[in-house]
Short mmCIF file of C-alpha atoms and ligand atoms in Angstrom, two decimals:
data_model
loop_
_atom_site.label_atom_id
_atom_site.label_comp_id
_atom_site.label_asym_id
_atom_site.label_seq_id
_atom_site.Cartn_x
_atom_site.Cartn_y
_atom_site.Cartn_z
CA MET A 22 14.54 -47.58 -11.25
CA THR A 23 17.33 -45.58 -12.73
CA SER A 24 19.02 -43.22 -10.33
CA LEU A 25 18.66 -39.61 -11.29
CA PRO A 26 21.16 -36.78 -11.46
CA MET A 27 19.54 -35.36 -8.41
CA ASN A 28 21.21 -38.04 -6.31
CA ARG A 29 23.98 -35.47 -6.18
CA VAL A 30 21.58 -32.70 -5.21
CA GLU A 31 20.06 -31.86 -1.89
CA ALA A 32 17.30 -34.27 -1.02
CA SER A 33 14.76 -31.48 -0.83
CA SER A 34 15.23 -30.69 -4.52
CA PRO A 35 12.66 -32.23 -6.81
CA ARG A 36 13.98 -34.84 -9.17
CA PRO A 37 13.63 -34.58 -12.92
CA SER A 38 11.63 -37.28 -14.57
CA PRO A 39 13.79 -39.67 -16.56
CA PRO A 40 13.54 -39.18 -20.32
CA GLN A 41 11.27 -41.42 -22.32
CA SER A 42 13.16 -44.01 -24.28
CA GLY A 43 12.20 -44.76 -27.83
CA GLY A 44 9.70 -42.97 -29.96
CA LYS A 45 8.76 -39.35 -29.74
CA PRO A 46 8.88 -38.06 -26.17
CA PRO A 47 5.55 -36.92 -24.78
CA HIS A 48 6.87 -33.41 -24.31
CA SER A 49 7.88 -33.14 -27.95
CA ILE A 50 4.62 -31.36 -28.66
CA GLY A 51 6.66 -28.26 -28.10
CA VAL A 52 7.08 -25.36 -25.77
CA GLU A 53 4.48 -22.73 -25.13
CA THR A 54 5.94 -19.45 -26.19
CA SER A 55 5.18 -15.80 -26.26
CA SER A 56 4.50 -14.46 -29.70
CA PRO A 57 7.82 -14.23 -31.50
CA ARG A 58 9.30 -10.79 -31.13
CA SER A 59 9.38 -8.59 -34.18
CA SER A 60 12.29 -8.72 -36.58
CA PRO A 61 15.72 -8.69 -35.04
CA PRO A 62 16.99 -5.19 -34.38
CA GLN A 63 19.78 -3.57 -36.32
CA VAL A 64 23.12 -4.44 -34.85
CA CYS A 65 25.68 -1.76 -34.20
CA GLY A 66 29.33 -2.58 -34.73
CA GLY A 67 31.11 -5.80 -35.67
CA GLU A 68 31.01 -7.24 -39.13
CA GLY A 69 27.68 -5.61 -39.80
CA GLU A 70 29.30 -2.23 -40.19
CA GLU A 71 32.15 -1.03 -42.29
CA ALA A 72 35.40 -0.95 -40.39
CA GLN A 73 37.08 2.43 -40.05
CA ASP A 74 40.85 2.52 -40.55
CA GLY A 75 40.77 -1.26 -40.66
CA GLN A 76 39.38 -1.35 -37.15
CA HIS A 77 35.95 -2.65 -36.30
CA PRO A 78 33.68 -0.20 -34.50
CA PRO A 79 32.79 -1.08 -30.92
CA LEU A 80 29.99 -3.50 -30.20
CA LEU A 81 29.97 -2.47 -26.57
CA THR A 82 32.36 -0.60 -24.34
CA GLY A 83 33.92 -1.83 -21.13
CA ARG A 84 32.06 0.90 -19.32
CA GLU A 85 28.75 -0.24 -20.77
CA ALA A 86 29.53 -3.82 -19.84
CA ALA A 87 30.29 -2.82 -16.26
CA GLY A 88 27.00 -0.92 -16.10
CA LEU A 89 25.12 -3.88 -17.50
CA ASN A 90 26.64 -6.22 -14.92
CA GLN A 91 25.42 -3.90 -12.19
CA ARG A 92 22.02 -3.63 -13.82
CA PHE A 93 21.62 -7.39 -14.25
CA ALA A 94 22.74 -8.33 -10.74
CA GLY A 95 19.74 -9.98 -9.11
CA ARG A 96 17.58 -9.58 -12.21
CA PRO A 97 15.85 -12.53 -13.84
CA THR A 98 17.62 -14.32 -16.67
CA PRO A 99 14.94 -13.46 -19.26
CA ASP A 100 15.85 -9.78 -18.76
CA VAL A 101 19.40 -10.54 -19.83
CA LEU A 102 18.25 -12.56 -22.81
CA ALA A 103 15.84 -9.83 -23.86
CA TRP A 104 18.64 -7.27 -23.73
CA ALA A 105 20.89 -9.47 -25.89
CA TRP A 106 18.12 -9.87 -28.44
CA GLU A 107 17.29 -6.19 -28.53
CA ARG A 108 20.94 -5.30 -28.87
CA PHE A 109 22.25 -7.96 -31.23
CA GLY A 110 19.27 -9.78 -32.71
CA SER A 111 20.16 -12.99 -34.50
CA ARG A 112 23.85 -12.06 -34.39
CA ALA A 113 23.61 -13.31 -30.83
CA ALA A 114 23.66 -17.11 -30.68
CA ILE A 115 23.40 -19.71 -27.96
CA GLY A 116 26.37 -22.07 -27.87
CA THR A 117 25.59 -25.23 -25.95
CA SER A 118 27.02 -28.67 -25.22
CA PHE A 119 23.62 -29.61 -23.77
CA GLN A 120 24.55 -29.35 -20.11
CA GLY A 121 21.62 -28.46 -17.88
CA ALA A 122 22.15 -24.70 -17.96
CA GLY A 123 22.17 -24.62 -21.75
CA LEU A 124 18.90 -26.51 -21.85
CA VAL A 125 17.27 -24.06 -19.44
CA MET A 126 18.60 -21.05 -21.32
CA MET A 127 17.16 -22.38 -24.57
CA HIS A 128 13.85 -22.86 -22.81
CA LEU A 129 13.76 -19.36 -21.34
CA ALA A 130 14.59 -17.87 -24.74
CA LYS A 131 11.90 -19.93 -26.41
CA ILE A 132 9.10 -19.00 -24.02
CA ALA A 133 10.10 -15.33 -24.32
CA GLY A 134 9.88 -15.56 -28.10
CA LEU A 135 13.56 -14.76 -28.60
CA ALA A 136 14.67 -16.62 -31.72
CA PHE A 137 18.37 -16.93 -31.01
CA PRO A 138 20.22 -19.31 -33.33
CA VAL A 139 21.68 -22.28 -31.45
CA PHE A 140 24.92 -24.09 -32.22
CA THR A 141 26.96 -26.89 -30.71
CA LEU A 142 30.51 -28.15 -31.22
CA ASP A 143 30.38 -31.67 -32.62
CA THR A 144 33.88 -33.03 -32.10
CA GLY A 145 33.09 -36.39 -33.64
CA LEU A 146 33.74 -37.90 -30.23
CA LEU A 147 30.45 -37.17 -28.48
CA PHE A 148 28.43 -39.83 -26.72
CA PRO A 149 25.61 -41.35 -28.78
CA GLU A 150 23.30 -40.16 -26.00
CA THR A 151 24.43 -36.57 -26.61
CA LEU A 152 23.80 -36.79 -30.33
CA ALA A 153 20.36 -38.29 -29.66
CA LEU A 154 19.64 -35.47 -27.22
CA LYS A 155 20.43 -32.90 -29.91
CA ARG A 156 17.74 -34.43 -32.12
CA ARG A 157 15.27 -34.55 -29.23
CA LEU A 158 15.89 -30.91 -28.41
CA GLU A 159 15.37 -29.93 -32.04
CA ASP A 160 11.96 -31.59 -31.85
CA PHE A 161 11.15 -30.14 -28.46
CA TYR A 162 12.06 -26.58 -29.33
CA GLY A 163 11.16 -26.75 -33.01
CA LEU A 164 14.48 -25.43 -34.23
CA LYS A 165 17.62 -26.60 -35.97
CA ILE A 166 20.77 -26.75 -33.85
CA GLU A 167 23.82 -26.07 -35.98
CA ALA A 168 26.62 -28.61 -35.52
CA ILE A 169 30.05 -27.00 -35.85
CA GLU A 170 32.64 -29.59 -36.85
CA PRO A 171 36.44 -29.60 -36.91
CA ASP A 172 38.38 -29.53 -40.17
CA LEU A 173 39.69 -33.05 -39.64
CA THR A 174 37.69 -36.15 -38.89
CA VAL A 175 38.87 -38.25 -35.96
CA GLU A 176 40.51 -40.64 -38.43
CA GLU A 177 42.26 -37.81 -40.31
CA GLN A 178 43.49 -36.40 -37.01
CA ALA A 179 44.94 -39.82 -36.18
CA ASP A 180 46.78 -39.85 -39.51
CA VAL A 181 48.29 -36.43 -38.79
CA HIS A 182 48.94 -36.60 -35.04
CA GLY A 183 48.76 -40.29 -34.22
CA ALA A 184 45.92 -42.27 -32.69
CA GLU A 185 44.09 -41.08 -29.58
CA LEU A 186 45.67 -37.67 -29.39
CA TRP A 187 43.52 -36.92 -26.34
CA LYS A 188 45.56 -39.43 -24.33
CA ARG A 189 48.82 -37.63 -25.07
CA GLU A 190 48.07 -34.01 -25.87
CA PRO A 191 44.52 -33.13 -24.86
CA ASP A 192 45.18 -29.41 -25.24
CA LEU A 193 46.13 -29.88 -28.87
CA CYS A 194 43.15 -32.16 -29.41
CA CYS A 195 40.75 -29.63 -27.85
CA THR A 196 42.26 -26.82 -29.87
CA ALA A 197 41.73 -28.70 -33.11
CA ARG A 198 38.31 -30.11 -32.35
CA LYS A 199 36.74 -27.36 -30.27
CA VAL A 200 38.60 -24.07 -30.07
CA LEU A 201 39.36 -23.47 -33.74
CA PRO A 202 35.89 -24.48 -34.94
CA LEU A 203 34.39 -22.19 -32.29
CA ARG A 204 36.61 -19.31 -33.35
CA GLY A 205 35.33 -19.71 -36.90
CA LYS A 206 31.75 -19.59 -35.66
CA LEU A 207 32.33 -16.55 -33.45
CA GLU A 208 33.62 -14.65 -36.49
CA GLU A 209 30.00 -14.68 -37.72
CA LEU A 210 28.56 -13.38 -34.46
CA ALA A 211 28.45 -10.27 -32.32
CA CYS A 212 27.34 -12.00 -29.14
CA TRP A 213 27.92 -15.50 -27.79
CA LEU A 214 25.45 -16.72 -25.17
CA THR A 215 26.82 -19.44 -22.91
CA GLY A 216 25.55 -21.61 -20.07
CA LEU A 217 28.54 -20.97 -17.79
CA ARG A 218 27.72 -21.02 -14.08
CA ARG A 219 29.85 -19.80 -11.19
CA GLN A 220 29.04 -22.86 -9.11
CA GLN A 221 30.49 -25.30 -11.65
CA SER A 222 34.12 -25.03 -10.60
CA GLN A 223 36.66 -22.73 -9.03
CA ALA A 224 37.82 -21.73 -12.48
CA ARG A 225 34.34 -20.36 -13.21
CA ALA A 226 33.65 -18.71 -9.86
CA GLU A 227 34.24 -15.19 -11.21
CA VAL A 228 32.15 -15.43 -14.37
CA GLN A 229 30.28 -12.20 -15.13
CA ILE A 230 26.99 -11.82 -16.92
CA VAL A 231 28.46 -9.63 -19.67
CA GLU A 232 32.10 -10.02 -20.73
CA LEU A 233 34.06 -8.56 -23.61
CA TYR A 234 36.70 -10.51 -25.52
CA GLN A 235 39.07 -9.75 -28.33
CA LEU A 236 38.65 -12.00 -31.33
CA ASP A 237 41.18 -10.44 -33.68
CA GLU A 238 44.01 -8.27 -32.41
CA GLU A 239 44.79 -6.85 -35.85
CA THR A 240 41.33 -5.59 -36.70
CA GLY A 241 40.09 -5.03 -33.17
CA ARG A 242 37.24 -7.42 -33.89
CA GLY A 243 35.63 -8.46 -30.63
CA ILE A 244 32.86 -10.62 -29.28
CA VAL A 245 30.42 -9.94 -26.46
CA LYS A 246 30.10 -13.03 -24.31
CA VAL A 247 26.96 -13.19 -22.24
CA ASN A 248 26.53 -15.72 -19.43
CA PRO A 249 22.89 -15.35 -18.42
CA MET A 250 22.98 -18.49 -16.25
CA ALA A 251 26.01 -17.42 -14.20
CA HIS A 252 24.16 -17.22 -10.88
CA TRP A 253 22.03 -20.35 -11.24
CA SER A 254 22.65 -23.26 -8.87
CA ARG A 255 22.62 -26.86 -9.98
CA GLU A 256 19.49 -27.41 -7.91
CA GLU A 257 17.66 -24.58 -9.65
CA ILE A 258 18.69 -25.89 -13.06
CA TRP A 259 17.37 -29.38 -12.43
CA SER A 260 14.23 -28.13 -10.79
CA HIS A 261 13.48 -26.10 -13.93
CA ILE A 262 14.24 -29.05 -16.19
CA GLN A 263 11.88 -31.23 -14.22
CA LYS A 264 9.11 -28.67 -14.03
CA HIS A 265 9.10 -28.10 -17.78
CA LYS A 266 9.93 -31.67 -18.79
CA ILE A 267 12.87 -30.54 -20.87
CA PRO A 268 14.77 -33.41 -22.54
CA TYR A 269 18.17 -33.98 -20.97
CA ASN A 270 21.11 -36.32 -21.37
CA PRO A 271 20.33 -39.73 -19.83
CA LEU A 272 23.99 -40.05 -18.86
CA HIS A 273 23.16 -37.70 -15.99
CA ASP A 274 21.19 -40.60 -14.55
CA GLN A 275 24.32 -42.76 -14.61
CA GLY A 276 26.61 -40.61 -12.49
CA TYR A 277 27.89 -38.17 -15.09
CA ARG A 278 27.60 -34.46 -14.44
CA SER A 279 29.52 -32.38 -16.96
CA ILE A 280 29.37 -34.34 -20.21
CA GLY A 281 31.83 -33.77 -23.04
CA CYS A 282 33.71 -36.08 -25.39
CA MET A 283 33.60 -39.81 -24.66
CA PRO A 284 37.34 -40.30 -24.09
CA CYS A 285 37.58 -37.40 -21.62
CA THR A 286 34.43 -37.74 -19.53
CA ARG A 287 34.03 -39.90 -16.45
CA ARG A 288 31.50 -40.33 -13.68
CA ILE A 289 32.19 -38.40 -10.48
CA THR A 290 31.41 -38.88 -6.82
CA GLU A 291 29.52 -36.80 -4.31
CA GLY A 292 31.28 -33.61 -3.24
CA GLN A 293 33.49 -33.18 -6.29
CA ASP A 294 33.38 -30.15 -8.61
CA GLU A 295 30.79 -30.65 -11.30
CA ARG A 296 33.58 -30.74 -13.88
CA ALA A 297 35.87 -33.09 -11.94
CA GLY A 298 35.06 -35.93 -14.32
CA ARG A 299 36.71 -34.23 -17.27
CA TRP A 300 40.30 -35.04 -18.39
CA ILE A 301 41.03 -37.40 -15.52
CA GLY A 302 44.80 -37.80 -15.13
CA PHE A 303 45.60 -34.36 -16.51
CA LYS A 304 45.79 -30.98 -14.80
CA LYS A 305 43.51 -29.69 -17.51
CA VAL A 306 40.21 -28.28 -16.22
CA GLU A 307 38.95 -26.41 -19.28
CA CYS A 308 38.84 -27.43 -22.93
CA GLY A 309 39.92 -23.95 -23.92
CA ILE A 310 36.79 -22.54 -25.51
CA HIS A 311 36.23 -20.30 -22.50
CA THR A 312 39.87 -19.36 -22.01
CA PHE A 313 41.44 -18.88 -25.45
CA LEU A 314 40.32 -15.31 -26.02
CA PRO A 315 41.96 -12.35 -24.30
CA LYS A 316 39.51 -10.54 -22.10
CA LYS A 317 38.87 -6.85 -22.61
CA VAL A 318 37.78 -5.10 -19.48
CA ASP A 319 38.26 -1.39 -19.62
CA PHE A 320 38.36 -0.42 -23.25
CA GLN A 321 36.23 -0.66 -26.33
CA ILE A 322 35.86 -3.68 -28.55
FE1 SF4 B 23 39.84 -34.20 -27.67
FE2 SF4 B 23 39.08 -34.87 -25.19
FE3 SF4 B 23 39.19 -32.30 -25.97
FE4 SF4 B 23 37.30 -33.94 -26.93
S1 SF4 B 23 37.55 -33.25 -24.78
S2 SF4 B 23 38.47 -32.48 -28.09
S3 SF4 B 23 38.47 -35.87 -27.11
S4 SF4 B 23 40.92 -33.74 -25.73
#
């Protein structure tokens, strides 16, 4: 029997059932949901409103964000999601690479009837298992997951920068294949919902539920980043996935934890950070999508 991702989780935690191989998974009949909420609310600020003096009006102030972080401390994740929907409607979108937290967040949104758009960054270097999971999740949740692609194919990138850029300059590779495509997507949005968790690594230990970032210094255009899963533990994530039979990446059953591009993802051993299997041989710990924007803490965006 295939070992499960929970072999790196406390023995008392229930193990998720392995995914069904071949054919339509039994859980593809869909997710029970609340009635979809009424039309998305009007969004204040951002591209939806005319800029004054070339500056975009605020989507949220630093003071509001601080108040929200206090309000959401210890509150259930659906409360955070409901706030994001009420505030931003479909200009809030879930960005996911199909790690466990992203899968759970999509599930919580679905059962609450919150129709957030969902997108993923398809670098052209994802595992076949990841691409198959995207299709399974589309069936399971009954939605289309937008694939955001880089300007250059992998072959075109090799022509410009040489073959296997990730072996020489992974920062440049991540910028081209992840960061810039994401930036383009964020230009369309007011709010970016992520599956970041504090437990994942030291670099993520200070993640807040609501964060403000500057997208464009010239226009003052900003983005509200919401991390509704910040306080979830790995055990809680996998317990939820098991309980609700949510499709997940079968590579988790083979020793992988954080799963990204094929060339930069390795299995890890017990006791390592969840993201220790990424960019082995480099000091790099983040691809850049969560670090490229300047954070705004105490002033309006
Ligand atoms: Fe390139 Fe690796 Fe970054 Fe993927 S994770 S974009 S292959 S450097």
